[in-house]
Amino acid sequence: MKAEIALDRAAAVPETQTKVRWRIFLMMLFLISINYIDRASLSVAMPMIAAEFDIGPATQGLLLSSFFWTYAFMQIPGGMLADKYGPRHVIAGATLGWGFFQAIAGVCTGWVSLLITRLGLGAAEAPIYPAGGKLNAIWMTQNERGRGATLLDGGAPLGAALGAILISGLIAVMGSWRAAFVIAGVGTVIAGFWAWSYIRNHPREHPGVNDAEADYIEEAHAKELAASPKVTSGKIMEFFRYRSVWGMFFGWMCFNALFYGLLTWMPNYLSKQHGFDIKQMGGAVFIMFFAGFVGELIGGWIADTWKEKGASQGKVLRTLFGIASIIATVSIYSVAKITDPVTVVVMLSVTLFFLRWCGLFWCVPSILGTRNRVGFLGGVMNLGGNCAGIGVPILVGLIVQATGSYYMALMLFAAAGAGLFICSTMLIDYDKKIPV
């Protein structure tokens, strides 16, 4: 009898949820950080590479841009692969692939062969963000996706920050940018096998998820599904009839015009304009991009907390995007007027702190699309972002070569911030799904 009573009491105690979904997104933070360490390695090593291969600013801009050619081209196919096969296969395969291309870049004998490895790196890295957006839709509830999105995208500034320290440190210790590239590539391949071992396409498939966590996720998704359009066309090209999709596309393009401009050219800018050596440059870039990482996590926390208190999704996102874009624009504009190196680093840190609030854009594909279209919309959005990645490094290189100054390049970044404000606050309807 006592045993039966004990069992009844145990059954009455709710099962404590496991937290596998948060561990998966901490893993995604780690993987995206590696992504950006590998991506930023060329920017950090560019002064040494330019001297070794005897190339000027225009060719440097071409090299810095080349990654984005294939990266942009593969965004929509990468998102469609995630929709079809699930994010686990796509994320693990992408990580293994880009680790390979990062490592072989260390044996290049000229800028043309280096460019070819950057094309491979871009193609391999392309699916990681659309697949991550798909993972966010599968594993997170509506009130958790802000934090999910910023954990996913927070790897960008964190990886850029760590890349500056790690790559510049490896170069300083090894005396070679080549060895640094090989070490980074091998580490990435190891991370790819780890991702395959832990990520799953659905909560019920994961051995670490208990019924309480799976039920919690499924109940939230059922409510979301009930509020989704009852009739959809099924024709993905019809997405492009909606203003919100174009606002998402061009808003993310403006965001990345500013972010990728800083990622690709700020190390050179600090070296040439303010006389930073490799160690000073690594430290300054770390401070700037780590400020962006902290800002991104704070932005995600504010968004989810505000929504949990009853604010509408549209009010939360328009307000945060508006504040972020205004402060980032004013800050980057002020950099062009400042000559003190320390103040420049402070203002660039402020720019990135607020700009990275817009990592919340990775909620938008799951806001606008039904679950079986999230990968596609993530690919569309990131295609827009990486069209900026293609053009901005080349354009900045041409501007610097033609004018001998970074002033007009900084004005270009300020204009991108203004465009981000318009797209994110005026063009996107955050409160209803598109019936496609």
Short mmCIF file of N, CA and C in Angstrom, two decimals, residues 63-133:
data_model
loop_
_atom_site.label_atom_id
_atom_site.label_comp_id
_atom_site.label_asym_id
_atom_site.label_seq_id
_atom_site.Cartn_x
_atom_site.Cartn_y
_atom_site.Cartn_z
N LEU A 63 39.54 39.52 -53.48
CA LEU A 63 39.73 38.34 -52.63
C LEU A 63 38.74 38.31 -51.47
N LEU A 64 38.56 39.45 -50.82
CA LEU A 64 37.66 39.52 -49.68
C LEU A 64 36.21 39.29 -50.11
N SER A 65 35.90 39.65 -51.34
CA SER A 65 34.55 39.47 -51.86
C SER A 65 34.27 38.06 -52.34
N SER A 66 35.31 37.35 -52.81
CA SER A 66 35.11 36.09 -53.54
C SER A 66 34.33 35.04 -52.73
N PHE A 67 34.56 35.00 -51.43
CA PHE A 67 33.81 34.09 -50.57
C PHE A 67 32.31 34.22 -50.78
N PHE A 68 31.85 35.47 -50.92
CA PHE A 68 30.42 35.73 -50.96
C PHE A 68 29.78 35.36 -52.30
N TRP A 69 30.57 35.19 -53.36
CA TRP A 69 29.98 34.84 -54.65
C TRP A 69 29.24 33.51 -54.55
N THR A 70 29.95 32.48 -54.11
CA THR A 70 29.32 31.16 -53.99
C THR A 70 28.44 31.08 -52.75
N TYR A 71 28.80 31.81 -51.71
CA TYR A 71 28.00 31.81 -50.48
C TYR A 71 26.60 32.33 -50.77
N ALA A 72 26.50 33.43 -51.54
CA ALA A 72 25.19 33.97 -51.89
C ALA A 72 24.44 33.03 -52.83
N PHE A 73 25.13 32.51 -53.83
CA PHE A 73 24.50 31.65 -54.84
C PHE A 73 23.88 30.41 -54.21
N MET A 74 24.49 29.89 -53.16
CA MET A 74 24.04 28.63 -52.55
C MET A 74 23.05 28.82 -51.41
N GLN A 75 22.62 30.06 -51.12
CA GLN A 75 21.72 30.27 -49.99
C GLN A 75 20.37 29.58 -50.18
N ILE A 76 19.70 29.85 -51.28
CA ILE A 76 18.37 29.26 -51.49
C ILE A 76 18.47 27.74 -51.66
N PRO A 77 19.42 27.22 -52.47
CA PRO A 77 19.56 25.75 -52.51
C PRO A 77 19.84 25.15 -51.13
N GLY A 78 20.66 25.83 -50.33
CA GLY A 78 20.95 25.33 -48.98
C GLY A 78 19.71 25.29 -48.11
N GLY A 79 18.87 26.33 -48.20
CA GLY A 79 17.62 26.35 -47.44
C GLY A 79 16.66 25.27 -47.89
N MET A 80 16.60 25.02 -49.20
CA MET A 80 15.72 23.97 -49.72
C MET A 80 16.20 22.59 -49.29
N LEU A 81 17.53 22.41 -49.22
CA LEU A 81 18.07 21.13 -48.72
C LEU A 81 17.67 20.91 -47.26
N ALA A 82 17.71 21.99 -46.45
CA ALA A 82 17.32 21.87 -45.05
C ALA A 82 15.84 21.53 -44.93
N ASP A 83 15.00 22.13 -45.80
CA ASP A 83 13.57 21.80 -45.78
C ASP A 83 13.34 20.34 -46.16
N LYS A 84 14.13 19.83 -47.11
CA LYS A 84 13.91 18.47 -47.61
C LYS A 84 14.52 17.39 -46.73
N TYR A 85 15.77 17.59 -46.31
CA TYR A 85 16.49 16.52 -45.60
C TYR A 85 16.63 16.77 -44.10
N GLY A 86 16.27 17.96 -43.65
CA GLY A 86 16.41 18.28 -42.24
C GLY A 86 17.73 18.96 -41.94
N PRO A 87 17.76 19.77 -40.88
CA PRO A 87 18.97 20.57 -40.60
C PRO A 87 20.18 19.76 -40.16
N ARG A 88 19.99 18.58 -39.56
CA ARG A 88 21.14 17.83 -39.04
C ARG A 88 22.13 17.50 -40.13
N HIS A 89 21.66 16.89 -41.22
CA HIS A 89 22.55 16.50 -42.32
C HIS A 89 23.24 17.72 -42.93
N VAL A 90 22.47 18.78 -43.11
CA VAL A 90 22.99 19.97 -43.80
C VAL A 90 24.04 20.67 -42.94
N ILE A 91 23.78 20.81 -41.64
CA ILE A 91 24.72 21.51 -40.76
C ILE A 91 26.04 20.74 -40.64
N ALA A 92 25.95 19.43 -40.41
CA ALA A 92 27.17 18.63 -40.27
C ALA A 92 27.97 18.60 -41.57
N GLY A 93 27.28 18.39 -42.70
CA GLY A 93 27.97 18.34 -43.99
C GLY A 93 28.64 19.65 -44.33
N ALA A 94 27.94 20.76 -44.06
CA ALA A 94 28.51 22.08 -44.34
C ALA A 94 29.77 22.32 -43.51
N THR A 95 29.74 21.94 -42.24
CA THR A 95 30.88 22.17 -41.35
C THR A 95 32.10 21.38 -41.81
N LEU A 96 31.91 20.14 -42.17
CA LEU A 96 33.02 19.33 -42.69
C LEU A 96 33.59 19.94 -43.96
N GLY A 97 32.71 20.40 -44.85
CA GLY A 97 33.16 20.96 -46.13
C GLY A 97 33.96 22.23 -45.98
N TRP A 98 33.48 23.16 -45.15
CA TRP A 98 34.23 24.41 -45.07
C TRP A 98 35.52 24.23 -44.28
N GLY A 99 35.57 23.27 -43.36
CA GLY A 99 36.85 22.99 -42.70
C GLY A 99 37.91 22.55 -43.68
N PHE A 100 37.52 21.72 -44.66
CA PHE A 100 38.45 21.26 -45.69
C PHE A 100 39.00 22.43 -46.50
N PHE A 101 38.13 23.32 -46.96
CA PHE A 101 38.59 24.44 -47.79
C PHE A 101 39.42 25.44 -46.99
N GLN A 102 39.10 25.62 -45.71
CA GLN A 102 39.91 26.50 -44.87
C GLN A 102 41.32 25.95 -44.74
N ALA A 103 41.45 24.64 -44.55
CA ALA A 103 42.77 24.04 -44.36
C ALA A 103 43.63 24.12 -45.61
N ILE A 104 43.04 23.82 -46.79
CA ILE A 104 43.86 23.80 -48.01
C ILE A 104 44.25 25.20 -48.46
N ALA A 105 43.57 26.24 -47.93
CA ALA A 105 43.99 27.61 -48.25
C ALA A 105 45.41 27.87 -47.78
N GLY A 106 45.85 27.12 -46.77
CA GLY A 106 47.19 27.32 -46.22
C GLY A 106 48.31 26.89 -47.14
N VAL A 107 48.00 26.18 -48.23
CA VAL A 107 49.07 25.74 -49.15
C VAL A 107 49.00 26.48 -50.49
N CYS A 108 48.20 27.54 -50.57
CA CYS A 108 48.08 28.29 -51.83
C CYS A 108 49.40 28.99 -52.17
N THR A 109 49.67 29.07 -53.47
CA THR A 109 50.93 29.67 -53.92
C THR A 109 50.75 31.05 -54.55
N GLY A 110 49.50 31.50 -54.67
CA GLY A 110 49.23 32.81 -55.26
C GLY A 110 47.81 33.24 -54.98
N TRP A 111 47.48 34.47 -55.35
CA TRP A 111 46.17 34.98 -54.99
C TRP A 111 45.04 34.30 -55.78
N VAL A 112 45.33 33.79 -56.97
CA VAL A 112 44.28 33.11 -57.75
C VAL A 112 43.88 31.80 -57.08
N SER A 113 44.86 31.00 -56.67
CA SER A 113 44.52 29.74 -55.98
C SER A 113 43.85 30.02 -54.64
N LEU A 114 44.25 31.10 -53.97
CA LEU A 114 43.59 31.46 -52.72
C LEU A 114 42.13 31.84 -52.97
N LEU A 115 41.90 32.55 -54.06
CA LEU A 115 40.53 32.92 -54.43
C LEU A 115 39.68 31.67 -54.66
N ILE A 116 40.24 30.65 -55.29
CA ILE A 116 39.49 29.41 -55.56
C ILE A 116 39.08 28.72 -54.25
N THR A 117 39.99 28.71 -53.28
CA THR A 117 39.63 28.10 -51.99
C THR A 117 38.55 28.91 -51.27
N ARG A 118 38.56 30.22 -51.47
CA ARG A 118 37.51 31.05 -50.87
C ARG A 118 36.16 30.78 -51.51
N LEU A 119 36.14 30.50 -52.80
CA LEU A 119 34.90 30.12 -53.47
C LEU A 119 34.36 28.81 -52.86
N GLY A 120 35.25 27.84 -52.64
CA GLY A 120 34.84 26.59 -52.02
C GLY A 120 34.34 26.80 -50.60
N LEU A 121 35.02 27.65 -49.85
CA LEU A 121 34.61 27.96 -48.48
C LEU A 121 33.21 28.56 -48.47
N GLY A 122 32.95 29.47 -49.40
CA GLY A 122 31.64 30.11 -49.47
C GLY A 122 30.53 29.13 -49.77
N ALA A 123 30.76 28.24 -50.74
CA ALA A 123 29.74 27.25 -51.11
C ALA A 123 29.45 26.31 -49.94
N ALA A 124 30.49 25.90 -49.22
CA ALA A 124 30.31 24.95 -48.12
C ALA A 124 29.62 25.60 -46.91
N GLU A 125 29.93 26.86 -46.63
CA GLU A 125 29.34 27.53 -45.47
C GLU A 125 27.89 27.95 -45.70
N ALA A 126 27.49 28.09 -46.96
CA ALA A 126 26.20 28.70 -47.30
C ALA A 126 24.99 28.12 -46.57
N PRO A 127 24.85 26.79 -46.44
CA PRO A 127 23.61 26.27 -45.86
C PRO A 127 23.47 26.43 -44.35
N ILE A 128 24.52 26.84 -43.65
CA ILE A 128 24.50 26.78 -42.19
C ILE A 128 23.44 27.70 -41.58
N TYR A 129 23.27 28.90 -42.12
CA TYR A 129 22.28 29.82 -41.55
C TYR A 129 20.84 29.42 -41.89
N PRO A 130 20.51 29.13 -43.17
CA PRO A 130 19.14 28.66 -43.44
C PRO A 130 18.78 27.41 -42.64
N ALA A 131 19.74 26.49 -42.50
CA ALA A 131 19.48 25.28 -41.70
C ALA A 131 19.31 25.63 -40.22
N GLY A 132 20.06 26.61 -39.74
CA GLY A 132 19.90 27.08 -38.37
C GLY A 132 18.55 27.72 -38.13
N GLY A 133 18.07 28.50 -39.13
CA GLY A 133 16.73 29.07 -39.03
C GLY A 133 15.66 28.00 -38.98
#
